[in-house]
Coordinates of C-alpha atoms in Angstrom, one line a residue:
M274 CA -64.5 66.4 -0.1
I275 CA -66.0 67.0 3.3
S276 CA -64.2 65.3 6.2
K277 CA -65.5 62.1 7.8
A278 CA -65.9 63.8 11.1
V279 CA -68.1 66.6 9.7
A280 CA -70.1 64.1 7.6
K281 CA -70.7 62.1 10.8
Y282 CA -71.8 65.2 12.7
V283 CA -74.2 66.2 9.9
H284 CA -75.7 62.8 9.7
A285 CA -76.2 62.6 13.5
L286 CA -78.3 65.8 13.3
H287 CA -80.9 63.9 11.3
L288 CA -82.0 62.5 14.6
K289 CA -83.7 64.4 17.5
K290 CA -81.5 62.9 20.3
Y291 CA -78.4 64.2 18.6
R292 CA -79.9 67.6 17.9
L293 CA -80.7 67.9 21.6
R294 CA -77.2 66.6 22.6
H295 CA -75.4 69.1 20.3
G296 CA -77.8 71.9 20.5
A297 CA -77.8 72.1 16.7
F298 CA -80.0 71.5 13.7
L299 CA -79.9 71.3 9.9
V300 CA -81.1 73.8 7.4
E301 CA -81.4 72.5 3.8
G302 CA -82.0 74.3 0.5
G303 CA -81.0 77.6 -0.9
K304 CA -84.0 79.7 0.3
S305 CA -83.9 78.4 3.8
V306 CA -80.1 78.8 4.1
R307 CA -80.4 82.4 2.8
E308 CA -83.0 83.1 5.5
L309 CA -80.7 81.6 8.1
L310 CA -77.7 83.7 7.1
S311 CA -79.8 86.9 7.3
S312 CA -81.3 86.0 10.7
G313 CA -80.0 86.2 14.3
I314 CA -79.6 82.4 14.5
L315 CA -76.0 81.4 14.8
T316 CA -74.7 79.3 11.9
E317 CA -72.0 76.8 12.7
R318 CA -71.1 75.5 9.3
L319 CA -72.1 75.9 5.7
V320 CA -71.9 73.2 3.0
V321 CA -72.5 74.4 -0.5
T322 CA -72.0 73.6 -4.2
S323 CA -69.5 75.8 -6.0
E324 CA -72.3 77.5 -8.1
F325 CA -74.4 78.4 -5.1
A326 CA -71.3 79.6 -3.1
E327 CA -70.7 82.3 -5.8
K328 CA -74.3 83.5 -5.5
I329 CA -74.2 83.9 -1.7
R330 CA -70.6 84.9 -1.2
P331 CA -71.4 88.4 0.1
D332 CA -73.8 86.9 2.6
I333 CA -71.4 84.5 4.2
P334 CA -70.1 85.8 7.6
A335 CA -66.3 86.1 7.9
G336 CA -64.8 83.1 9.7
L337 CA -67.7 80.8 9.0
P338 CA -66.4 77.3 8.1
V339 CA -67.5 76.6 4.5
D340 CA -67.2 73.2 2.6
V341 CA -67.6 73.3 -1.1
V342 CA -68.9 69.9 -2.4
S343 CA -70.6 68.3 -5.4
E344 CA -74.4 68.1 -5.7
E345 CA -74.2 64.4 -5.2
E346 CA -72.2 64.7 -1.9
L347 CA -74.5 67.4 -0.7
T348 CA -77.6 65.3 -1.3
R349 CA -76.0 62.3 0.5
L350 CA -75.4 64.5 3.6
G351 CA -78.9 65.8 3.9
T352 CA -82.5 64.5 3.9
L353 CA -83.8 66.1 0.7
S354 CA -84.2 63.8 -2.4
T355 CA -82.0 66.3 -4.3
N356 CA -80.1 69.4 -3.2
N357 CA -78.0 71.4 -5.6
T358 CA -77.6 74.5 -3.4
A359 CA -76.7 74.3 0.3
L360 CA -76.9 72.8 3.7
A361 CA -76.1 74.5 7.0
V362 CA -75.6 73.5 10.6
A363 CA -77.1 76.0 13.0
Q364 CA -77.3 76.4 16.7
L365 CA -80.8 75.8 18.3
P366 CA -82.0 79.3 19.2
Q367 CA -82.4 80.2 22.9
E368 CA -85.9 79.8 24.1
K369 CA -87.7 83.1 24.6
P370 CA -89.9 83.7 27.7
L371 CA -93.4 82.4 27.1
Q372 CA -95.8 84.8 28.8
P373 CA -99.0 85.2 26.9
T374 CA -100.9 88.5 27.4
A375 CA -104.1 90.0 26.0
G376 CA -103.7 91.3 22.5
Q377 CA -101.5 88.3 21.4
L378 CA -102.6 85.2 19.5
F379 CA -100.7 82.0 19.8
L380 CA -101.1 78.8 17.9
A381 CA -100.8 75.5 19.9
L382 CA -100.4 72.1 18.3
D383 CA -101.8 69.0 20.0
E384 CA -100.1 65.8 18.7
V385 CA -99.6 67.0 15.1
R386 CA -97.1 64.4 14.2
D387 CA -96.4 65.1 10.5
P388 CA -93.3 67.3 10.2
G389 CA -94.6 68.8 6.9
N390 CA -97.8 70.0 8.7
V391 CA -95.9 71.4 11.7
G392 CA -93.7 73.3 9.3
T393 CA -96.6 74.7 7.3
L394 CA -98.3 75.7 10.6
I395 CA -95.2 77.6 11.6
R396 CA -95.2 79.3 8.2
L397 CA -98.9 80.2 8.8
A398 CA -98.0 81.7 12.1
D399 CA -95.4 83.9 10.4
W400 CA -97.9 85.0 7.7
Y401 CA -100.4 86.2 10.3
G402 CA -97.8 87.6 12.6
L403 CA -98.7 85.3 15.6
A404 CA -96.8 85.6 18.9
G405 CA -95.5 82.1 18.5
V406 CA -96.3 78.4 18.2
I407 CA -96.5 76.0 21.2
C408 CA -96.0 72.3 20.3
S409 CA -97.1 69.4 22.6
E410 CA -94.3 67.1 23.5
T411 CA -95.9 64.5 21.2
C412 CA -95.8 66.7 18.1
A413 CA -93.2 66.3 15.3
D414 CA -90.0 67.9 16.3
P415 CA -90.1 71.6 15.1
W416 CA -86.3 71.4 14.5
A417 CA -86.4 68.2 12.4
P418 CA -85.0 68.8 8.9
K419 CA -88.3 68.2 7.2
T420 CA -90.1 70.5 9.5
V421 CA -87.6 73.3 9.0
S422 CA -87.8 72.9 5.2
A423 CA -91.6 73.1 5.3
T424 CA -91.4 76.4 7.1
M425 CA -89.8 78.0 4.0
G426 CA -87.6 80.2 6.2
S427 CA -90.3 81.1 8.8
F428 CA -88.3 79.1 11.4
T429 CA -86.0 82.2 11.7
R430 CA -88.9 84.5 12.7
V431 CA -91.5 82.5 14.7
P432 CA -90.7 81.6 18.4
V433 CA -91.5 77.9 19.0
W434 CA -91.9 76.2 22.4
Q435 CA -92.5 72.6 23.4
R436 CA -94.7 72.1 26.5
E437 CA -96.9 69.6 28.2
L438 CA -99.9 71.1 26.6
P439 CA -102.8 70.5 29.1
A440 CA -100.7 71.8 32.0
W441 CA -99.6 74.8 30.1
L442 CA -103.1 75.7 28.9
S443 CA -104.4 75.2 32.5
S444 CA -101.9 77.8 33.7
L445 CA -103.0 80.6 31.4
P446 CA -104.8 83.6 32.9
S447 CA -108.5 83.1 33.1
E448 CA -109.2 86.1 30.8
L449 CA -107.3 84.6 27.9
P450 CA -109.6 82.5 25.6
V451 CA -108.5 79.1 24.4
Y452 CA -110.1 78.2 21.1
G453 CA -110.1 74.8 19.4
A454 CA -111.4 73.3 16.2
D455 CA -114.5 71.0 16.7
L456 CA -117.1 69.6 14.4
H457 CA -119.8 70.5 17.0
G458 CA -118.4 74.0 17.7
D459 CA -119.8 77.4 16.8
N460 CA -120.0 78.3 13.1
V461 CA -116.8 80.4 12.7
H462 CA -118.5 82.4 9.8
R463 CA -121.0 83.8 12.3
L464 CA -118.5 85.0 14.9
T465 CA -116.5 88.1 15.3
L466 CA -113.2 86.8 16.7
Q467 CA -110.4 88.9 18.2
P468 CA -106.8 87.8 17.8
T469 CA -106.0 87.2 21.4
G470 CA -105.5 84.0 23.4
V471 CA -104.6 80.6 22.0
L472 CA -105.9 78.6 19.0
V473 CA -105.3 74.9 19.5
M474 CA -105.2 72.5 16.5
G475 CA -105.2 68.7 16.8
S476 CA -104.1 66.0 14.5
E477 CA -106.1 65.5 11.3
S478 CA -107.0 61.9 12.1
H479 CA -107.8 62.1 15.9
G480 CA -108.5 65.8 16.6
L481 CA -107.8 67.2 20.0
T482 CA -106.8 64.9 22.9
S483 CA -109.3 64.8 25.8
P484 CA -107.1 66.6 28.4
V485 CA -106.5 69.5 25.9
E486 CA -110.2 69.6 24.8
A487 CA -111.1 70.1 28.5
C488 CA -109.1 73.4 28.5
L489 CA -111.1 75.0 25.7
T490 CA -113.2 78.0 26.4
Q491 CA -114.8 78.1 22.9
R492 CA -115.1 75.5 20.1
L493 CA -115.0 76.6 16.5
H494 CA -116.5 74.8 13.5
I495 CA -115.7 75.4 9.8
P496 CA -118.9 74.7 7.9
G497 CA -118.5 72.7 4.7
R498 CA -120.8 72.0 1.7
G499 CA -119.3 68.8 0.3
Q500 CA -118.7 65.3 1.4
A501 CA -115.1 65.4 2.5
E502 CA -114.7 63.8 5.9
S503 CA -112.1 66.3 7.2
L504 CA -109.7 69.0 6.3
N505 CA -105.9 69.0 6.5
V506 CA -104.9 70.5 9.9
A507 CA -102.9 73.3 8.2
V508 CA -105.8 74.1 5.9
S509 CA -108.2 74.2 8.9
A510 CA -105.8 76.5 10.8
A511 CA -105.5 78.9 7.8
I512 CA -109.3 79.2 7.6
L513 CA -109.7 79.8 11.3
L514 CA -106.8 82.3 11.5
D515 CA -108.2 84.2 8.6
N516 CA -111.4 84.6 10.6
F517 CA -109.5 86.0 13.5
Y518 CA -107.9 88.7 11.4
R519 CA -110.4 89.5 8.7
H520 CA -111.8 92.4 10.8
T521 CA -108.3 93.9 11.4
V522 CA -107.4 94.4 7.8
G523 CA -106.0 97.9 7.3
E524 CA -105.0 98.4 10.9

């Protein structure tokens, strides 16, 4: 069995205030833990079932504390409804310098509060090779367990920053475009977009906040043919990002 002190520490990391206090976060599930162990992010502790421990034994760094527990105990420690593989405690990565330049495309999230959506958007950024993701301070925590799980391992590769978004957008060099999804924007299918600048996505229910909207240099609209009121924010971002990169295929 895992010690009470370790169990208390793991449970504390379910909450953002303790993640910030300890500079640590949780990674749950076999795929995500494998991604963590092969990344440059420092792992503090590993909690595994005996069956999964045998599968990843060659990947476990020497000296890393490892607790072998039952599936039931592992599930109780984490946030997943079931977990028969692993859970890890990792150190929050050092924030990289955020200095956008021409030729880089960033994704910015304005009050996207659902951790599953934030995680999927980080995964999208990984798929398209974006320079990183900037979250407003009112977004879901990018290091919450549900967000990390939704990235499917992309948390190890995509730089993420949290900023006061209107102030940060206003500080960008004037030559960098700031795009945003808008029902009254330009038809994205008729544009030839270059992957440089910032694409800002707002919440599915409210769209972009007024201060962020005021920072846009171009509004983009995804034309639809049916009767749906809106698209999920991650689906919208995927469509828009594909339009940024469709002319660069093969480069």
